[in-house]
PDB file of C-alpha atoms in Angstrom:
ATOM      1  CA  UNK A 299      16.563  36.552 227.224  1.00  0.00           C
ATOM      2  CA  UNK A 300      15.099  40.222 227.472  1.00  0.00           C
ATOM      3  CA  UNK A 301      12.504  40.677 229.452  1.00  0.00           C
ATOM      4  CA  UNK A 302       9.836  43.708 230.081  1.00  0.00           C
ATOM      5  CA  UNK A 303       6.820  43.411 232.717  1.00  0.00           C
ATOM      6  CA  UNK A 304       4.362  45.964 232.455  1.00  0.00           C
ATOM      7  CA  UNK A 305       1.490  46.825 235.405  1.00  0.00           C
ATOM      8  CA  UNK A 306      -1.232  47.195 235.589  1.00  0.00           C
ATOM      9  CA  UNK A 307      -2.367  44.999 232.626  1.00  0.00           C
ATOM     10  CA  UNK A 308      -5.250  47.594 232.388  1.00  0.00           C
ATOM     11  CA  UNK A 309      -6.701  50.748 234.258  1.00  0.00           C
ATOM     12  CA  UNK A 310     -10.044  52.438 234.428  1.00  0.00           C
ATOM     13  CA  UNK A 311     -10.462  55.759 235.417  1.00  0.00           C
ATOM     14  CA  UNK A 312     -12.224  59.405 235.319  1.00  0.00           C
ATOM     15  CA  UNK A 313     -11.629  62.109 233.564  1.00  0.00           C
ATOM     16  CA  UNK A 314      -8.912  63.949 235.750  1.00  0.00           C
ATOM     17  CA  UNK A 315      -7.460  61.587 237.389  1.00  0.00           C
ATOM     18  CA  UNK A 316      -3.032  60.653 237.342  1.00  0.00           C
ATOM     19  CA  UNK A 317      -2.432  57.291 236.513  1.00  0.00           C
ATOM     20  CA  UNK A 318       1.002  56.035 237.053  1.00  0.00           C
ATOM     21  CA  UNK A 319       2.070  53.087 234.650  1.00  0.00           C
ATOM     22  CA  UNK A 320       4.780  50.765 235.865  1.00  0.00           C
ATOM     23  CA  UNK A 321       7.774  48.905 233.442  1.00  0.00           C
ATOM     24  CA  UNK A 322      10.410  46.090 235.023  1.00  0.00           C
ATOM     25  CA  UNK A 323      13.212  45.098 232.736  1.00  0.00           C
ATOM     26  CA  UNK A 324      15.402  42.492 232.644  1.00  0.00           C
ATOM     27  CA  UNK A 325      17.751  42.934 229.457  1.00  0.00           C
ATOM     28  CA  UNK A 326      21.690  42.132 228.816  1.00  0.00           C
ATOM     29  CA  UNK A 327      23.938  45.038 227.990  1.00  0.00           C
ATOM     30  CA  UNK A 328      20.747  47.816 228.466  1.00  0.00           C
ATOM     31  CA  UNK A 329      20.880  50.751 225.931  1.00  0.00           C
ATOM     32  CA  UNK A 330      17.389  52.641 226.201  1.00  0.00           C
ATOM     33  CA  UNK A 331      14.083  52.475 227.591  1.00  0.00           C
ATOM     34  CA  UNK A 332      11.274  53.200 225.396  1.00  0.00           C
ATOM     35  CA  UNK A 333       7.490  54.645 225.600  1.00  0.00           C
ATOM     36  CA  UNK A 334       4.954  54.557 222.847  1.00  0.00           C
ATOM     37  CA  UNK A 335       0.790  54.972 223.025  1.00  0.00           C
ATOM     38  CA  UNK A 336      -1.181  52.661 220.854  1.00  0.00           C
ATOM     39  CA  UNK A 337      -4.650  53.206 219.470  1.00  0.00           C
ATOM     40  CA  UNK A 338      -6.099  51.723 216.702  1.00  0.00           C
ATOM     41  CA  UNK A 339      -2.942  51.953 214.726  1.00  0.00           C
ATOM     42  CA  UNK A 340       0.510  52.174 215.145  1.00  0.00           C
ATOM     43  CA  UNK A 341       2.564  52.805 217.869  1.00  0.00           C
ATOM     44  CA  UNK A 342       3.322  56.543 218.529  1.00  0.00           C
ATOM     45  CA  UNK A 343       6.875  57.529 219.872  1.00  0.00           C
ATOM     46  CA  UNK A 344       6.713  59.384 223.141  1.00  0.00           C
ATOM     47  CA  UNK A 345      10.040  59.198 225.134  1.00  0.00           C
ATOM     48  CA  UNK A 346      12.907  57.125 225.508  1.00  0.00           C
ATOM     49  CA  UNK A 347      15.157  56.886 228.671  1.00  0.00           C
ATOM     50  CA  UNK A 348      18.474  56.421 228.551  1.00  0.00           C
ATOM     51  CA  UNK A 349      19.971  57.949 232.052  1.00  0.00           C
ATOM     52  CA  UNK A 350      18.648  57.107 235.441  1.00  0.00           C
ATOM     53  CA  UNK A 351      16.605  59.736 237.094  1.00  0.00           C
ATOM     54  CA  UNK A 352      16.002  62.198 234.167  1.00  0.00           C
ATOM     55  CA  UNK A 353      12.370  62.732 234.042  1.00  0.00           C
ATOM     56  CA  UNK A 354      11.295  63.142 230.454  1.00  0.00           C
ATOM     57  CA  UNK A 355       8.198  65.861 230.027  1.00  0.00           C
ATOM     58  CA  UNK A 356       5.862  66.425 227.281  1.00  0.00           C
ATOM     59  CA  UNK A 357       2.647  68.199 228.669  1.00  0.00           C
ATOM     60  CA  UNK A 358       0.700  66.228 230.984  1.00  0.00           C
ATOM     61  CA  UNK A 359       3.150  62.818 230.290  1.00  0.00           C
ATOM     62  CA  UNK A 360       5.862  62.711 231.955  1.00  0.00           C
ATOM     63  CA  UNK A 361       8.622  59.741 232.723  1.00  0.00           C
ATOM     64  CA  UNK A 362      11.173  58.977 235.001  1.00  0.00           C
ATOM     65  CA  UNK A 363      13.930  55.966 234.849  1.00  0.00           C
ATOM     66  CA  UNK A 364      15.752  53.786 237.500  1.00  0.00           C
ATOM     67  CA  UNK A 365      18.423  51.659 235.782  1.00  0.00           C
ATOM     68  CA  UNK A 366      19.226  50.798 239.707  1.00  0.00           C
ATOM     69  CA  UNK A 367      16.350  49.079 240.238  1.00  0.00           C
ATOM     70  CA  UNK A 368      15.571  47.688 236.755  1.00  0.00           C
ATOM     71  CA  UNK A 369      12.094  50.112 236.366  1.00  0.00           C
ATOM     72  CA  UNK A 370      10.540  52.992 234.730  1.00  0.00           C
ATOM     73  CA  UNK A 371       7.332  54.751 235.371  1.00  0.00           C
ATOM     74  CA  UNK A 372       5.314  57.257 232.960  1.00  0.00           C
ATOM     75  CA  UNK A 373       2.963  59.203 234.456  1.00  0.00           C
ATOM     76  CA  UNK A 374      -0.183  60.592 232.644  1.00  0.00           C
ATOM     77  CA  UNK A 375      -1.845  63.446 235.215  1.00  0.00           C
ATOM     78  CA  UNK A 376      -5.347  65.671 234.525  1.00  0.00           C
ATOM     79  CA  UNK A 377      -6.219  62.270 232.614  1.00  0.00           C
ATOM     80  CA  UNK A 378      -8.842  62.774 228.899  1.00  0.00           C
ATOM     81  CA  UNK A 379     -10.975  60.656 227.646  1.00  0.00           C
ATOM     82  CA  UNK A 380      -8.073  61.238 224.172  1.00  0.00           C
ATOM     83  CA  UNK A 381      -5.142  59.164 226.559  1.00  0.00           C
ATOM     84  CA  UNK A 382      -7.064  56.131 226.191  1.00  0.00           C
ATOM     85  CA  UNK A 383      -4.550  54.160 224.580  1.00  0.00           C
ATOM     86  CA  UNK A 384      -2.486  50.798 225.295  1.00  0.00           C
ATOM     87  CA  UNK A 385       1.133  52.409 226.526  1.00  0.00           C
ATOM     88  CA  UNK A 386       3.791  50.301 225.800  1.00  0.00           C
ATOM     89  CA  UNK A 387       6.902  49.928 227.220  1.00  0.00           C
ATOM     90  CA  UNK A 388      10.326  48.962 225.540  1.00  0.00           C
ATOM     91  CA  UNK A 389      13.990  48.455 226.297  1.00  0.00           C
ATOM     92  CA  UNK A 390      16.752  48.023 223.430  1.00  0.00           C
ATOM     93  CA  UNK A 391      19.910  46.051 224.375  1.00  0.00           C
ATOM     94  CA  UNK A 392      23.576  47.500 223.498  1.00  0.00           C
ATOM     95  CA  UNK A 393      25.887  45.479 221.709  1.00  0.00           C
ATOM     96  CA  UNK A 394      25.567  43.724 218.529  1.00  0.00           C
ATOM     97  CA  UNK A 395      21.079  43.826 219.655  1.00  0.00           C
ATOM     98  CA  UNK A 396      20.729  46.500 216.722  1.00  0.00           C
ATOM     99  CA  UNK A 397      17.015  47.314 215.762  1.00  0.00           C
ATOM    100  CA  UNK A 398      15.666  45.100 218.070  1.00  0.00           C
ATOM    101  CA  UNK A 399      13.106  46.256 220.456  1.00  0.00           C
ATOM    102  CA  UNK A 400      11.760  43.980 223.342  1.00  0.00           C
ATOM    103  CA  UNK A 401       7.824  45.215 224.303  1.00  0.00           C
ATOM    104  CA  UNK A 402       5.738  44.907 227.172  1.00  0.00           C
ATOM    105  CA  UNK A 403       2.090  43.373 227.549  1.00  0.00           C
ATOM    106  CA  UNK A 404       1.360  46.420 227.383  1.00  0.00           C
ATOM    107  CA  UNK A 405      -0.846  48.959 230.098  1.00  0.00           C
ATOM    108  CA  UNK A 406      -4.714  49.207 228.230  1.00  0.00           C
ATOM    109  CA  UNK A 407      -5.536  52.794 229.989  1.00  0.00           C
ATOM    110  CA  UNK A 408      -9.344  53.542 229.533  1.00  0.00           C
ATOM    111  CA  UNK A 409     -10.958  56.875 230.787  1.00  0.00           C
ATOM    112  CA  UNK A 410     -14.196  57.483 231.402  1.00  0.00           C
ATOM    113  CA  UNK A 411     -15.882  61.194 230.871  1.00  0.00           C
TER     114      UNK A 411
ATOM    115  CA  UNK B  52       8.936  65.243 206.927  1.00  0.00           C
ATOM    116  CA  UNK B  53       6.859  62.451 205.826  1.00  0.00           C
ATOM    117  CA  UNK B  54       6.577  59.587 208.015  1.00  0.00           C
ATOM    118  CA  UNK B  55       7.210  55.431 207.739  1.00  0.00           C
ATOM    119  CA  UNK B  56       4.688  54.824 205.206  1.00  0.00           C
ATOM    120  CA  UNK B  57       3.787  50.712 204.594  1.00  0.00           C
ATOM    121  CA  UNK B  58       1.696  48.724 201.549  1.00  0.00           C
ATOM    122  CA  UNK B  59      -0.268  47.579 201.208  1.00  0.00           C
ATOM    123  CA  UNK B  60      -2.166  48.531 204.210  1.00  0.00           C
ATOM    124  CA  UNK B  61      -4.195  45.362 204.261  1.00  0.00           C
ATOM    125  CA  UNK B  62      -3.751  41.647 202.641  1.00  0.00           C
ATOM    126  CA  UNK B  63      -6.251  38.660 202.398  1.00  0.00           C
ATOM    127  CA  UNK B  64      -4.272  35.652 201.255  1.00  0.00           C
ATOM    128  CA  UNK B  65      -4.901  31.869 201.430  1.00  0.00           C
ATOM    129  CA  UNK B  66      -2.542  29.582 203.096  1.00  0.00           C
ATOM    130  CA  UNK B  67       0.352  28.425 201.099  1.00  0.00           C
ATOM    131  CA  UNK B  68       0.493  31.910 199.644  1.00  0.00           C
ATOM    132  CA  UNK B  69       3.500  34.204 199.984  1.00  0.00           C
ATOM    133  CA  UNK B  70       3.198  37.525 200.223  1.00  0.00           C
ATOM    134  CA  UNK B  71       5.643  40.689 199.869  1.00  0.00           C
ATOM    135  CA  UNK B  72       5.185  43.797 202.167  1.00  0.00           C
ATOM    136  CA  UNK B  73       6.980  47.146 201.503  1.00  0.00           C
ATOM    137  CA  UNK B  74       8.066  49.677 204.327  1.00  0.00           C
ATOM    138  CA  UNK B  75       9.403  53.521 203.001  1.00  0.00           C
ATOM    139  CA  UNK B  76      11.200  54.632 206.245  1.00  0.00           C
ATOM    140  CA  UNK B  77      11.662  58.607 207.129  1.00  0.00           C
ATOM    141  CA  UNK B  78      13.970  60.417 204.976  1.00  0.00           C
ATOM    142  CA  UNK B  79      17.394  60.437 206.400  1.00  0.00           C
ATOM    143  CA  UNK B  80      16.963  56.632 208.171  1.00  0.00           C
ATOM    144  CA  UNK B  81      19.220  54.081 207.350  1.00  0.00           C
ATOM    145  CA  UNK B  82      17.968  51.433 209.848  1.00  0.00           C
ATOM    146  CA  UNK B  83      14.613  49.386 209.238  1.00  0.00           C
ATOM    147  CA  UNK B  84      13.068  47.028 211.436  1.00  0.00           C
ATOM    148  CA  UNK B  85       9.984  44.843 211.033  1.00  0.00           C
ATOM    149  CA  UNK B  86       7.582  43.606 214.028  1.00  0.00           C
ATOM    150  CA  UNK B  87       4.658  40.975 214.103  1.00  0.00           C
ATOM    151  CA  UNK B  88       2.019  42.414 216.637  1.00  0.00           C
ATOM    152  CA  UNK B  89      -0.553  39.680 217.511  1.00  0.00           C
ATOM    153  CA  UNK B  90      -3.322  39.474 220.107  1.00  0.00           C
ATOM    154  CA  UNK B  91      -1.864  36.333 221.870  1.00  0.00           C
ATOM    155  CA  UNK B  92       2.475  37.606 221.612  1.00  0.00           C
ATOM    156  CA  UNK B  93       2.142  41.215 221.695  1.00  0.00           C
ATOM    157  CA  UNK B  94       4.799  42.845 219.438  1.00  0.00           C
ATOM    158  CA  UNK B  95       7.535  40.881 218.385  1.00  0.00           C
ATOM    159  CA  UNK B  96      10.880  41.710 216.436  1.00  0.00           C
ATOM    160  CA  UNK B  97      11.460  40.142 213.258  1.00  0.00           C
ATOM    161  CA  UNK B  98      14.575  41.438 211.727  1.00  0.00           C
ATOM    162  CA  UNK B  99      16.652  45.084 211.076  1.00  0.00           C
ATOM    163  CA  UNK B 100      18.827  46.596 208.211  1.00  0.00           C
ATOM    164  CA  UNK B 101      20.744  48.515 207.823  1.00  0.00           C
ATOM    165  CA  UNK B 102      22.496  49.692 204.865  1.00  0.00           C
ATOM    166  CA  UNK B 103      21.030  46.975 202.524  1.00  0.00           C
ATOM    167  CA  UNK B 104      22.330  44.618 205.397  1.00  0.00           C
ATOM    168  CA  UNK B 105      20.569  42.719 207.773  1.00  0.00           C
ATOM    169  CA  UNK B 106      22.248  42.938 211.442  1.00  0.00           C
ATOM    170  CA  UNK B 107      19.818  41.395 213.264  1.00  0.00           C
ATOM    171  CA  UNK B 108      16.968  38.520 213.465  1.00  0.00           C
ATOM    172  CA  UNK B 109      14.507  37.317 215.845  1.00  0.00           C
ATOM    173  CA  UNK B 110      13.570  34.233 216.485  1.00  0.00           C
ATOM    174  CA  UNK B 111      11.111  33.428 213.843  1.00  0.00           C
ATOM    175  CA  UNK B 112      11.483  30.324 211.030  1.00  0.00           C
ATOM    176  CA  UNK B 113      12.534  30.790 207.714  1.00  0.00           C
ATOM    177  CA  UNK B 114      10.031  31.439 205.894  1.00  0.00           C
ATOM    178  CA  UNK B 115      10.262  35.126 206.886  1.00  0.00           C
ATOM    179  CA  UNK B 116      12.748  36.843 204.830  1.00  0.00           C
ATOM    180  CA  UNK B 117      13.401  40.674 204.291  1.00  0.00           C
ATOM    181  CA  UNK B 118      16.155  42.807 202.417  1.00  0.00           C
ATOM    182  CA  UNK B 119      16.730  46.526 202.175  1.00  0.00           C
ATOM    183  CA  UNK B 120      17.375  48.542 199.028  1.00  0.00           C
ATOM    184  CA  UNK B 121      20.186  51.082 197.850  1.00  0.00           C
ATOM    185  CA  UNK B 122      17.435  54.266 199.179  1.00  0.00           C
ATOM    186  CA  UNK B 123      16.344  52.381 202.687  1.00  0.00           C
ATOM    187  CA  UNK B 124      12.989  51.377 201.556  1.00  0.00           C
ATOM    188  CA  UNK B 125      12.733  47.546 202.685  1.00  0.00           C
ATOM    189  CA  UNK B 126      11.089  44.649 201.989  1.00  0.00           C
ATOM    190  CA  UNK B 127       9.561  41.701 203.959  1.00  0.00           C
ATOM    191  CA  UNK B 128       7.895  38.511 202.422  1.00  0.00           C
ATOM    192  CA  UNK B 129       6.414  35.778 203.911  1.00  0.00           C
ATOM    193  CA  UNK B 130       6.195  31.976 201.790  1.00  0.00           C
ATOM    194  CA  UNK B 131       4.141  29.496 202.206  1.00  0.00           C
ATOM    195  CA  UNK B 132       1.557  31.647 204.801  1.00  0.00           C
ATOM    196  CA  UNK B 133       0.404  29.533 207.523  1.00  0.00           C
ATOM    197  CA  UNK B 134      -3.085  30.927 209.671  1.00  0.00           C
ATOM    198  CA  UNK B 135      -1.421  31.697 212.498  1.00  0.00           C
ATOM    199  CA  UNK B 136       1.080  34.452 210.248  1.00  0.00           C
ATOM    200  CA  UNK B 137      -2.708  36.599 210.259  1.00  0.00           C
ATOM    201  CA  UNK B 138      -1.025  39.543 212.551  1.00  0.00           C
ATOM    202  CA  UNK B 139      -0.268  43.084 212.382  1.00  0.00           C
ATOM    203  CA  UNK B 140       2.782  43.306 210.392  1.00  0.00           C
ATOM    204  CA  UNK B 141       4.956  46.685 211.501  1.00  0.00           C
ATOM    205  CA  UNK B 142       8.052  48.604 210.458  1.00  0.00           C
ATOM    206  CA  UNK B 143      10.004  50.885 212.197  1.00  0.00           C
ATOM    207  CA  UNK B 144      12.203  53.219 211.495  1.00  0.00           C
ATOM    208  CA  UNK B 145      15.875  55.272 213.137  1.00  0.00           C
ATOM    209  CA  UNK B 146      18.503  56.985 211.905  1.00  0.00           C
ATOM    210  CA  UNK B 147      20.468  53.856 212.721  1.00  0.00           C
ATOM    211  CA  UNK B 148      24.129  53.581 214.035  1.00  0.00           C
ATOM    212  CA  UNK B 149      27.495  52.147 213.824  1.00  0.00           C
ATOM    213  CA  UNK B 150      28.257  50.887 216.487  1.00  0.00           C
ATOM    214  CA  UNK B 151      28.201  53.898 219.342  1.00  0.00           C
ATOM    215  CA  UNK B 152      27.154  54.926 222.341  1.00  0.00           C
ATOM    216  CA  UNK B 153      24.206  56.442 221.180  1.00  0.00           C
ATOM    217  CA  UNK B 154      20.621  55.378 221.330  1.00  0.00           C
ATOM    218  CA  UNK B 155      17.692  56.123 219.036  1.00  0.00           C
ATOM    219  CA  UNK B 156      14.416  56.232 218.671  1.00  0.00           C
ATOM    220  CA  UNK B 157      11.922  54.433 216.416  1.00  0.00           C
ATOM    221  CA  UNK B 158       9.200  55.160 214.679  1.00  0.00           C
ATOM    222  CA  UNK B 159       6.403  53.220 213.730  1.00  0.00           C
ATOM    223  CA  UNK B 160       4.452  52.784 210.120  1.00  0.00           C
ATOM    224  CA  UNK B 161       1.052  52.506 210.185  1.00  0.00           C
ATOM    225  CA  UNK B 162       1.268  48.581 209.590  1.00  0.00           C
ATOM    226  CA  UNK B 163       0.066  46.345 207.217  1.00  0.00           C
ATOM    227  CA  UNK B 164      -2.832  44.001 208.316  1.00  0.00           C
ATOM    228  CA  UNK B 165      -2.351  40.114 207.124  1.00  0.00           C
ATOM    229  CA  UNK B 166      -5.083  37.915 207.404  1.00  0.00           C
ATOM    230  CA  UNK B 167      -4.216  34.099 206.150  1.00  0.00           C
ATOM    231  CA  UNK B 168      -7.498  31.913 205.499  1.00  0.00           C
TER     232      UNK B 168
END
């Protein structure tokens, strides 16, 4: 069965720190690797992975995937009080998986002014 | 473009109730997938379709059902609602695939909150 570890299962910090968020997988036949930020709501899309050792940018996110070593990290620098969020990770299997996305515990990210 | 739009966005039933929810993905998707998102299980899949077809299920009991219609806008319904079916109910939704190599993207609704007394 798919599996996806996330750590830390939370994080405190300042305003202007980097956090680093961590993602293991475990998953038959892998296609992609997937990133979304949760508030109160849905999740929001922020990068999917589907190469090894492509970092993915989008202002102060960034992400970076090792299909060696089963693992992806996203890493949030200059850190506002707006990026507290859960971050979810999420892998989707190739094959005849279609649609079906596996989730992490998710990484609760909360940052203090 | 207009996002994944769900209703209703939030349901009080009593248990033994069914209930219907209704996901209108992106214009241009074909594929449709629904996710339960509880405290205790985090987000789990429940099913996908594509082209009025469903291709894939989790691992959930029968009493959760879903189809797709002719313009992509699905369905889910739930019979016979239990308490612990009070979640987060979410759709997603990608420009789906035959099968290929490529890989894309979901994108989330805004959910529809159950709550089962």
């Amino acid at each position: 069965e798919d599996k996806v570890v996330q750590s830390p299962l939370s994080l405190v910090v300042h305003e202007g720190d980097t956090v680093t968020l961590n993602c293991s997988y475990e998953v038959t036949n892998f296609r992609s690797l997937l990133w979304y930020k949760q508030e109160k709501k849905a999740p929001t899309f922020l990068f999917m992975l589907t190469s090894s050792g492509i970092e993915k940018k989008s202002g102060r996110l960034s992400s970076i995937l090792d299909k060696k070593e089963l693992f992806s990290i996203l890493n949030i620098t200059a850190t506002q009080t707006g990026d507290s969020a859960v971050y979810l990770c999420a892998v989707e299997a190739g094959g005849t998986s279609y649609g079906k996305l596996t989730f992490g515990q998710g990484t609760i990210l909360t940052v203090h002014p | 473009k207009a996002g994944v739009t769900q209703t209703p966005r939030y349901l009080i039933k009593t248990r033994g109730q069914q209930v219907t929810l209704s996901c209108s993905p992106i214009s241009g998707h074909r594929s449709v997938s629904w996710y339960q998102q509880t405290p205790g299980q985090g987000l789990q899949f429940l099913f996908e379709y594509f082209s009025e077809t469903q291709r894939n299920k989790g691992n959930f009991p029968g009493r959760f059902s879903g189809r797709q219609f002719s313009n992509s806008r699905s369905e889910m319904n739930v019979s016979t609602l239990e308490l612990g079916d009070s979640a987060l109910y979410l759709c997603a939704s990608s420009p789906g695939r035959r099968p290929s190599l490529s890989a894309y993207e979901q994108y989330f609704g805004p959910g529809t909150r159950l709550t089962v007394t």
